[in-house]
Coordinates of C-alpha atoms and ligand atoms in Angstrom, one line a residue:
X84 CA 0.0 0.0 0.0
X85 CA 1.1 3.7 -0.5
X86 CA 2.0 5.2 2.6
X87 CA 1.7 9.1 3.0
X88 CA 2.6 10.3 6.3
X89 CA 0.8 13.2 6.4
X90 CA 0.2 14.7 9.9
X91 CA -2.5 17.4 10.1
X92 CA -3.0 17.5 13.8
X93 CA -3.8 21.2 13.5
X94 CA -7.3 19.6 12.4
X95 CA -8.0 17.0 14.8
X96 CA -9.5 19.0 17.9
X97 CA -12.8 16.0 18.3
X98 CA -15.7 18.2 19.6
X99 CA -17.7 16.8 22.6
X100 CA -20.0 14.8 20.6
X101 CA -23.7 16.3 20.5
X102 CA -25.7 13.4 21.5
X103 CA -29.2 14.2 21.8
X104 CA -30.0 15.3 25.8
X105 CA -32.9 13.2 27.1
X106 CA -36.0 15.8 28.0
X107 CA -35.1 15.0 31.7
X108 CA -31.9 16.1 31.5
X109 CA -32.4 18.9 29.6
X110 CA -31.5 21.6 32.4
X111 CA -28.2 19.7 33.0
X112 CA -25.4 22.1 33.1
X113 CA -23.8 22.6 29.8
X114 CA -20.6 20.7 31.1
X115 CA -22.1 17.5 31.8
X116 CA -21.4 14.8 29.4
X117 CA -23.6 13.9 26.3
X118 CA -26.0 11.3 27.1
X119 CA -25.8 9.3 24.1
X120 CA -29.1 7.4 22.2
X121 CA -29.8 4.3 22.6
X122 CA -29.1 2.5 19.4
X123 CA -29.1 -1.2 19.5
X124 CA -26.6 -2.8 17.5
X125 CA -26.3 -6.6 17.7
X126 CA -22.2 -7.4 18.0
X127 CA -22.9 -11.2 18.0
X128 CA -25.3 -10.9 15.2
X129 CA -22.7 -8.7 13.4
X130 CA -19.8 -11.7 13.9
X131 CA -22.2 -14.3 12.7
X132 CA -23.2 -12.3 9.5
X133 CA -18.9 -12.6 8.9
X134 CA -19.0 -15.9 9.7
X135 CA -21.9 -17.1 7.5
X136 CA -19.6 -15.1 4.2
X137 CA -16.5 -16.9 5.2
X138 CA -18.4 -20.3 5.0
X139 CA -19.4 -19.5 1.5
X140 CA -15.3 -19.7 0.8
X141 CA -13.4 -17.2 -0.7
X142 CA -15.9 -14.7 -2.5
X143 CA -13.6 -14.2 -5.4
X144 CA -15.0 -12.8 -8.3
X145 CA -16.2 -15.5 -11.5
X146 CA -16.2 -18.3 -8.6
X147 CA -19.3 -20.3 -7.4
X148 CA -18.7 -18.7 -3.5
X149 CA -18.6 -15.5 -4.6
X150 CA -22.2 -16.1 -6.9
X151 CA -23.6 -17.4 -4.1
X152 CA -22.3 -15.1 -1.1
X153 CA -24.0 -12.1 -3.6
X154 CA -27.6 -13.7 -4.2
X155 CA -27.3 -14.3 -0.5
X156 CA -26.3 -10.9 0.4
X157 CA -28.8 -9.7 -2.0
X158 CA -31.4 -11.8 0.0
X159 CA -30.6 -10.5 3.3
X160 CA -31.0 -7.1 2.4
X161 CA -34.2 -7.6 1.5
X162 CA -35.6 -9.6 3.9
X163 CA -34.5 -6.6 5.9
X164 CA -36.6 -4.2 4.3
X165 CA -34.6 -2.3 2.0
X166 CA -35.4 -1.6 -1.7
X167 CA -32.7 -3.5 -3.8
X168 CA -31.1 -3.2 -7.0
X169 CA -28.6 -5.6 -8.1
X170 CA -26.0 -4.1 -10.7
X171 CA -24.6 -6.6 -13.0
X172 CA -21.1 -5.5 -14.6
X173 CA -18.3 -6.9 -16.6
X174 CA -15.3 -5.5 -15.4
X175 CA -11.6 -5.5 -16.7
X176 CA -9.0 -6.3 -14.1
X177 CA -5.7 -4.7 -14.7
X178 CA -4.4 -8.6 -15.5
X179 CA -6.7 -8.5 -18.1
X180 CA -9.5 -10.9 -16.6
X181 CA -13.2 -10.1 -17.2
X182 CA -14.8 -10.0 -13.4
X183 CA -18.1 -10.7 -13.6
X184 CA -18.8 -8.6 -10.5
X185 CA -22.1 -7.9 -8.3
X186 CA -22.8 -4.6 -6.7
X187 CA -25.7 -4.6 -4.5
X188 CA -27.6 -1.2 -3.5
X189 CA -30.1 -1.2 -0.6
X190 CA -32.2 1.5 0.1
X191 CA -34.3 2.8 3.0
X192 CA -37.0 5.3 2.7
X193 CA -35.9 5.9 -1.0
X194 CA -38.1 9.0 -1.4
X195 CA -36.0 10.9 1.3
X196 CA -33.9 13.8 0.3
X197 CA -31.4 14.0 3.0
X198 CA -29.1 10.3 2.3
X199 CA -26.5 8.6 4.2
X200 CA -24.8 6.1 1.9
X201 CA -22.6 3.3 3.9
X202 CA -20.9 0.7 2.2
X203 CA -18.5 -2.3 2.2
X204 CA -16.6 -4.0 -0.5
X205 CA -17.5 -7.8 -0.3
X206 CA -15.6 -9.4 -2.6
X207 CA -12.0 -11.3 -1.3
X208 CA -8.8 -11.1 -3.1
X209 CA -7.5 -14.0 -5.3
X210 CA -4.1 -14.3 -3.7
X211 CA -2.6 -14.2 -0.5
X212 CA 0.5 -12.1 -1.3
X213 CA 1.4 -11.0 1.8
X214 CA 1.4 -14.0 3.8
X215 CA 4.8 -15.1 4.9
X216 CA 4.3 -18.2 3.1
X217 CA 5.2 -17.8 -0.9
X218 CA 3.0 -21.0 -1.0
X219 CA 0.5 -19.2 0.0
X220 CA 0.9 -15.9 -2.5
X221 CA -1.3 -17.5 -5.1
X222 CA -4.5 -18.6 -3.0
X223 CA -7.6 -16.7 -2.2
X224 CA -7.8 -15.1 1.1
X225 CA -10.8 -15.7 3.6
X226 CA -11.7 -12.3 3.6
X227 CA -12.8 -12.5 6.9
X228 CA -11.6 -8.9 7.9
X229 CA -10.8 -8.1 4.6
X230 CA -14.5 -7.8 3.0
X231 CA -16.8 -10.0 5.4
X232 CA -16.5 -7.2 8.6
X233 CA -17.6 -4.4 7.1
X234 CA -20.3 -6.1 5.2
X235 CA -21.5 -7.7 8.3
X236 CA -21.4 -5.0 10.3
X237 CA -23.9 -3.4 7.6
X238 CA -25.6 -6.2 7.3
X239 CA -26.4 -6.0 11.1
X240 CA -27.3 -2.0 10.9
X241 CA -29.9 -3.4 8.1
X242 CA -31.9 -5.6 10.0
X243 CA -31.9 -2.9 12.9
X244 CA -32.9 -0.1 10.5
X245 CA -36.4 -2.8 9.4
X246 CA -37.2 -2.7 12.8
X247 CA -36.7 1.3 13.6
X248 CA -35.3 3.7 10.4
X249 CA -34.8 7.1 10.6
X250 CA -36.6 9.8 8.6
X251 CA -33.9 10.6 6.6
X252 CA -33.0 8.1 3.9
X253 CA -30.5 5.3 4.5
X254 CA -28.3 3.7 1.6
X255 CA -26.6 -0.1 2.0
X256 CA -23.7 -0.6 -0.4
X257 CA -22.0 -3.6 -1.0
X258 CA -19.4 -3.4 -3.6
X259 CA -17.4 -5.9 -5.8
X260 CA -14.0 -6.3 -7.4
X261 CA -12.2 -4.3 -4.9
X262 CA -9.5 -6.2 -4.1
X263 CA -8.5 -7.9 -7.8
X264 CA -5.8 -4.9 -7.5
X265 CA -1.8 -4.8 -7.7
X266 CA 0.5 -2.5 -5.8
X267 CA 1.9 0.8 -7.5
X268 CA -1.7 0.7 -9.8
X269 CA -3.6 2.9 -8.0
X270 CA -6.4 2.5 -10.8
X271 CA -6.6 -1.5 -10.2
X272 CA -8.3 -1.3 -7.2
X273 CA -11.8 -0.4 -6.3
X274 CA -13.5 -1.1 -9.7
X275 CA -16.6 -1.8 -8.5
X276 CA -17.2 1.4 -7.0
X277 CA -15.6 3.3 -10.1
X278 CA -18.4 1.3 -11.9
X279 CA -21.2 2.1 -9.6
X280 CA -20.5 6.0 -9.5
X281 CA -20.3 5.9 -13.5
X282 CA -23.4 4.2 -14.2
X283 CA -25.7 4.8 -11.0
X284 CA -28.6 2.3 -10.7
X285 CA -30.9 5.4 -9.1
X286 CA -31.4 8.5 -11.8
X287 CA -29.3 11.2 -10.1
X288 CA -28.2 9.6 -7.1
X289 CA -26.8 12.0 -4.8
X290 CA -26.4 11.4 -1.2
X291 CA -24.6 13.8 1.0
X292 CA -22.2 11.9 2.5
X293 CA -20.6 8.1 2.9
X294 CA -19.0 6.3 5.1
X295 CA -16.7 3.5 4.0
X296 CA -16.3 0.3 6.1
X297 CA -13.0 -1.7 5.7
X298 CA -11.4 -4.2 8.2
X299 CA -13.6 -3.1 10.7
X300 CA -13.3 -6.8 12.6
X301 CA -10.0 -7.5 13.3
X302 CA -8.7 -8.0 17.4
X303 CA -6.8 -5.5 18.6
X304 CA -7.8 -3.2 15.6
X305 CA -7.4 0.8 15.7
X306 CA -8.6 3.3 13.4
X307 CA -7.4 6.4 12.8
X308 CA -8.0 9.6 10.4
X309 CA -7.5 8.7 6.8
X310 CA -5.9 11.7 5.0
X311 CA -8.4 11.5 1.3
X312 CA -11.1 11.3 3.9
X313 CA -9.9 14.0 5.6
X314 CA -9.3 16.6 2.8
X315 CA -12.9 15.6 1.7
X316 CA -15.2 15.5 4.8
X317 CA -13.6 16.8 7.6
X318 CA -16.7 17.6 9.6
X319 CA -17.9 13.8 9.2
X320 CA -14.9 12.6 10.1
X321 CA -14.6 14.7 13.1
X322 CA -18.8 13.9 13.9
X323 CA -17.4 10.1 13.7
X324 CA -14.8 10.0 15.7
X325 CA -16.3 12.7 18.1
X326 CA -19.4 9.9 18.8
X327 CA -17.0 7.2 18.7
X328 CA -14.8 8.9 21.9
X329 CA -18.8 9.8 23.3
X330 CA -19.3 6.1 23.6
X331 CA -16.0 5.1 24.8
X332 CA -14.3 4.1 21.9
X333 CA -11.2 6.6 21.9
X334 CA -8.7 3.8 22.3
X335 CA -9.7 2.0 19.0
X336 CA -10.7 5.3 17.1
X337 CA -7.8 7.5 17.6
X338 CA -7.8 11.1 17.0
X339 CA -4.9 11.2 15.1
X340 CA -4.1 11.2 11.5
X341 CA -2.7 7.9 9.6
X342 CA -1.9 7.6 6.1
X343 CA -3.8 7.8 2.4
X344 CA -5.5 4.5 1.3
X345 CA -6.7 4.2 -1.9
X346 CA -10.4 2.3 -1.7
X347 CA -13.6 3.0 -2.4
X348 CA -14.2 5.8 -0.8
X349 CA -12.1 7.6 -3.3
X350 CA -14.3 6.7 -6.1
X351 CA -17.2 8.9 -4.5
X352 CA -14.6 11.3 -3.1
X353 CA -14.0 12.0 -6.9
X354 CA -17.6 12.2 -7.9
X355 CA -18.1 15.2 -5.5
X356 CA -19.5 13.0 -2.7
X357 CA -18.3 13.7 0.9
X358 CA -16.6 10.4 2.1
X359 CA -14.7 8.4 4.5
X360 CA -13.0 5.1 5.4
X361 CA -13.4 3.6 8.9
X362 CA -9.9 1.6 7.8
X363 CA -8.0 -0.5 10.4
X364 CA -4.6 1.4 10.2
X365 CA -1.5 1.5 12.9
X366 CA 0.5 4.3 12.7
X367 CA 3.2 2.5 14.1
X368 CA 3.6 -1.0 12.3
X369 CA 5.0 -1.5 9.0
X370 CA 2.0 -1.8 6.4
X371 CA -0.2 0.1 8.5
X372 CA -3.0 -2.6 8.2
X373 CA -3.9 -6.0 10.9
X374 CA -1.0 -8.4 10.2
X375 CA -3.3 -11.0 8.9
X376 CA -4.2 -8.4 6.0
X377 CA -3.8 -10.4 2.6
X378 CA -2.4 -13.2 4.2
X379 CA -4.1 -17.1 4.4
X380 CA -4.7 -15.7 8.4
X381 CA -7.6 -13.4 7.5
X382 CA -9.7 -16.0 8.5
X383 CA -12.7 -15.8 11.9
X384 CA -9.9 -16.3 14.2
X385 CA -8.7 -12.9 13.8
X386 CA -12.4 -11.4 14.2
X387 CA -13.0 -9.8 17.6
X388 CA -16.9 -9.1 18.2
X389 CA -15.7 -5.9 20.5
X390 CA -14.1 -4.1 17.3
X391 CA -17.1 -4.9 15.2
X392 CA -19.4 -3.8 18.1
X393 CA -17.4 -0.4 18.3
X394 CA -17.9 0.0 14.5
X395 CA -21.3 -0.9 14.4
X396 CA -22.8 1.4 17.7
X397 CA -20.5 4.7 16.0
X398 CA -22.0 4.3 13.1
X399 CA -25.6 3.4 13.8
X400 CA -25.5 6.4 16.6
X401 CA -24.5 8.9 13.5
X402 CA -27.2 8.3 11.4
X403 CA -29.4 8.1 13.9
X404 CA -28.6 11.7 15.0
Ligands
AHN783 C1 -4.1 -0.4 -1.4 O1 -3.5 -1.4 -1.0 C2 -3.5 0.4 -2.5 N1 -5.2 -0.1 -0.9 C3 -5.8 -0.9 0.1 C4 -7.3 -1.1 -0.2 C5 -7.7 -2.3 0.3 C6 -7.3 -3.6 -0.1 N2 -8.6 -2.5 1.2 C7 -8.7 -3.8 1.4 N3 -7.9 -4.4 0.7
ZN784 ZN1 -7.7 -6.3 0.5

């Protein structure tokens, strides 16, 4: 991965989050701390949505896993209430394979104007070329960080959003064919996104901001400020992290910058949509990403249901604000 150390801690003053007072507190001094909402977001059920991916094998595009894993995912999302389109695409890796690649667009209240857009790459990458192992370099990866988390953890948000959404409207993505990509190409990565922004299934699709969920599962995981998502939403990264330290979480999300990764996010960043990337990254290791990242170890035993959890509550609390 490119690593940019960028450090723009001029910027990363996290406001008291602004939870919403309950009425009985309301004449609370100003100094008290924000009583967050209640949002219920089921860790357990979150794991076992990664789990249930991984046992489909590797989800590698033009495999039978990965066509079944996507009518599945597909399938969930609906039974969970949301309004579904599944866009077919034929897609040109940068080895020259034709992906046959899924992306899968759930909506909630689709006749809102004000939209939140969240979304997950959930394909797995064909080799594991990072794993110590050279035997390894040419297998699929689980994908159970790596893909699986960050859909799960959605895929948990959906079924609590069919049993309480907001007013505003709520957008699921899952993407495909991030991962068929090759270092020092920074155009080989993310293609299912690229696709989705330059053919959008929904006639002027707009929403005002997205949020980006990548290895968001991994034990011991930490996440800190990602510098694309930075220059282009600042005050949602800031909101983010801000309800994140609200709840507790300011040991896993830390206020502080870490480097530029090129994923999905940038696709919509380069559309004109305000987005970030909840992106496991330690400042202080040598890719940056969970040792197990590309590696045959990115499998359940390096899921932790407290990182998902963390995930999963910060983001349900935002869009529920
Ligand atoms: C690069 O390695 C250039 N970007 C990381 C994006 C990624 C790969 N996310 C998950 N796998
Ligand atoms: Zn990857």
């Amino acid at each position: 991965m490119r690593k940019t150390a960028i450090i723009l801690a001029a910027t990363l003053a996290v406001t008291a989050c602004g939870g919403k007072k309950a009425t009985a507190e309301s004449s609370a001094p100003e100094s008290a701390a924000p009583v967050p909402v209640e949002v219920s977001f089921n860790a357990d059920s979150a794991y076992s949505y990664v789990a249930r991916q991984v046992a489909f094998g590797p989800r590698v595009p033009n495999t039978e896993a990965h066509r079944q894993c996507g009518a599945w995912l597909a399938s969930e999302l609906r039974r969970h209430g949301a309004k579904v389109t599944e866009q077919k695409a034929s897609l040109k890796a940068f080895d020259g394979t034709m992906l046959d690649a899924l992306n899968i667009f759930g909506q909630y209240n689709p006749a809102a104007k004000e939209r939140i857009l969240l979304l997950a790459h959930w394909d797995c990458r064909p080799w594991a070329d990072k794993d110590p192992d050279p035997a390894n370099h040419d297998k699929p990866v689980d994908g159970a960080n790596d893909g699986a988390s960050g859909t799960g953890v959605l895929l948990e948000i959906a079924r609590q959003l069919s049993a309480k959404a907001p007013e505003k409207g709520i957008d699921i993505l899952f993407v495909d064919a991030e991962d068929w990509g090759t270092d020092g190409d920074e155009d080989s990565w993310a293609l299912g996104a690229k696709y989705f922004m330059e053919n959008l299934p929904v006639e002027g699709y707009s929403p005002d901001e997205a949020i980006l969920l990548d290895m968001v599962g991994g034990k011991d995981a930490v996440f800190c400020r990602e510098y694309f998502s930075e220059r282009a939403a600042p005050g949602l990264a800031q909101a983010v992290w801000g309800i994140a330290a609200s709840r507790g979480y300011d040991h896993i999300f830390l206020n502080r910058m870490g480097s530029a990764v090129t994923d999905d996010h940038v696709q919509l960043i380069s559309h004109g949509i305000p987005a970030i990337d909840i992106i496991e990254y330690h400042p202080d290791s040598d890719s940056g990403f969970n040792p197990r990242w590309h590696t045959a170890a990115d499998n359940m035993e390096g899921i932790d249901p407290a990182t998902l959890r963390a995930v999963g509550e910060t983001v349900m609390q935002y869009i529920a604000n």
